[in-house]
């Protein structure tokens, strides 16, 4: 059987914030900052009436709404990271939940497939929801 055609769209945004990893045995247990980069990827078999899987502008707007809460903040002070450790992994899951909850008007079958959070240029974590 032929695999279904898929379109994939990714958008990136950046922000700066501080965090401290609770329970980490090493220097990351202390407060420090990162210039974070977040990439959200959507996938779907169908485009809308004007040929888009998702409007880049809408996706960026939704991402910026989430980033607004975190930018130039100490992430450990913000829900859910007062309890959930603000690792890149947990932040990727947080972005997935917030962004997929706020996107609307997507064509049938379109969904967020993964979110990547870079803490540095060379270290990233990716969250993919279970099917
Ligand atoms: Zn860190």
Coordinates of C-alpha atoms and ligand atoms in Angstrom, one line a residue:
X1 CA 0.0 0.0 0.0
X2 CA 1.3 3.5 -0.9
X3 CA 2.2 5.5 2.1
X4 CA -0.1 8.6 2.5
X5 CA 1.3 11.8 1.2
X6 CA 2.2 14.2 4.0
X7 CA 3.0 17.9 4.2
X8 CA 5.3 19.0 7.0
X9 CA 5.7 22.5 8.3
X10 CA 8.2 23.8 11.0
X11 CA 8.5 27.2 12.6
X12 CA 11.2 28.3 15.0
X13 CA 11.2 31.0 17.7
X14 CA 13.8 32.0 20.3
X15 CA 13.7 33.4 23.8
X16 CA 16.0 33.9 26.8
X17 CA 15.2 32.6 30.3
X18 CA 16.8 31.2 33.4
X19 CA 16.3 27.9 35.1
X20 CA 17.9 25.5 37.6
X21 CA 17.6 21.7 37.4
X22 CA 16.4 20.4 40.7
X23 CA 18.2 17.2 41.8
X24 CA 20.9 17.5 39.1
X25 CA 24.3 16.6 40.6
X26 CA 26.4 19.3 39.0
X27 CA 26.6 22.9 38.0
X28 CA 23.1 22.8 36.2
X29 CA 21.5 22.6 39.7
X30 CA 22.4 26.3 40.1
X31 CA 20.4 29.0 38.4
X32 CA 21.7 29.9 35.0
X33 CA 20.4 31.1 31.7
X34 CA 19.9 29.9 28.1
X35 CA 19.0 31.4 24.8
X36 CA 16.4 28.9 24.0
X37 CA 15.3 27.9 20.5
X38 CA 12.0 26.2 20.0
X39 CA 10.8 24.4 16.8
X40 CA 7.3 23.2 16.4
X41 CA 6.5 20.8 13.5
X42 CA 3.1 20.0 12.1
X43 CA 2.2 17.3 9.6
X44 CA -0.9 16.6 7.7
X45 CA -2.2 14.9 4.5
X46 CA -4.3 17.9 3.3
X47 CA -4.0 21.6 2.7
X48 CA -6.5 24.3 3.2
X49 CA -8.3 26.2 0.5
X50 CA -5.3 28.4 -0.3
X51 CA -2.7 25.7 -0.2
X52 CA -1.5 25.9 3.4
X53 CA -1.1 23.2 6.0
X54 CA -0.9 25.9 8.7
X55 CA -0.5 29.7 8.4
X56 CA 3.1 30.5 9.5
X57 CA 1.8 33.7 11.0
X58 CA -0.8 32.0 13.1
X59 CA 1.7 29.3 14.3
X60 CA 4.3 32.0 15.2
X61 CA 1.6 34.0 17.0
X62 CA 0.6 31.0 19.1
X63 CA 4.2 30.2 19.9
X64 CA 4.9 33.8 20.9
X65 CA 1.9 33.7 23.3
X66 CA 3.5 30.7 25.1
X67 CA 7.0 32.3 24.9
X68 CA 5.6 35.6 26.4
X69 CA 5.1 33.7 29.7
X70 CA 8.7 32.4 29.8
X71 CA 10.8 35.1 28.2
X72 CA 13.2 36.8 30.6
X73 CA 11.7 34.8 33.5
X74 CA 13.1 32.3 35.9
X75 CA 11.2 29.2 34.6
X76 CA 11.3 27.4 38.0
X77 CA 8.9 30.1 39.3
X78 CA 6.2 29.4 36.7
X79 CA 3.6 26.7 36.5
X80 CA 4.0 23.8 35.8
X81 CA 7.8 24.1 36.4
X82 CA 7.3 24.9 40.1
X83 CA 6.9 21.1 40.3
X84 CA 8.0 19.7 36.9
X85 CA 11.7 20.1 36.4
X86 CA 12.4 22.7 33.6
X87 CA 14.6 20.4 31.5
X88 CA 14.6 20.9 27.8
X89 CA 12.6 17.6 27.6
X90 CA 9.8 18.8 29.9
X91 CA 9.8 22.3 28.2
X92 CA 9.3 20.6 24.8
X93 CA 6.3 18.7 26.2
X94 CA 4.9 21.9 27.6
X95 CA 5.2 23.7 24.3
X96 CA 3.6 20.8 22.6
X97 CA 0.6 20.9 24.9
X98 CA 0.2 24.6 24.8
X99 CA 0.7 25.1 21.1
X100 CA -1.5 22.2 20.0
X101 CA -4.2 23.3 22.4
X102 CA -4.3 26.8 20.9
X103 CA -4.0 26.1 17.2
X104 CA -7.4 26.2 15.4
X105 CA -8.8 25.9 11.9
X106 CA -6.3 23.3 10.7
X107 CA -7.2 21.1 7.7
X108 CA -8.4 17.6 8.5
X109 CA -5.7 15.2 9.8
X110 CA -3.2 18.0 10.6
X111 CA -1.5 17.8 13.9
X112 CA 1.6 18.9 15.8
X113 CA 4.0 15.9 15.5
X114 CA 6.9 17.1 17.6
X115 CA 8.5 20.0 19.4
X116 CA 12.3 20.5 19.8
X117 CA 13.8 22.8 22.4
X118 CA 17.5 23.8 22.0
X119 CA 19.3 24.9 25.2
X120 CA 22.5 25.6 23.2
X121 CA 23.4 25.4 19.5
X122 CA 24.5 21.8 20.0
X123 CA 22.1 20.3 22.6
X124 CA 18.4 19.8 22.0
X125 CA 15.5 17.7 23.3
X126 CA 12.6 16.5 21.2
X127 CA 9.1 15.6 22.4
X128 CA 6.8 13.4 20.3
X129 CA 3.4 12.6 21.6
X130 CA 2.4 8.9 21.6
X131 CA 0.0 7.9 18.8
Ligands
LIG1 ZN1 20.3 24.7 31.8

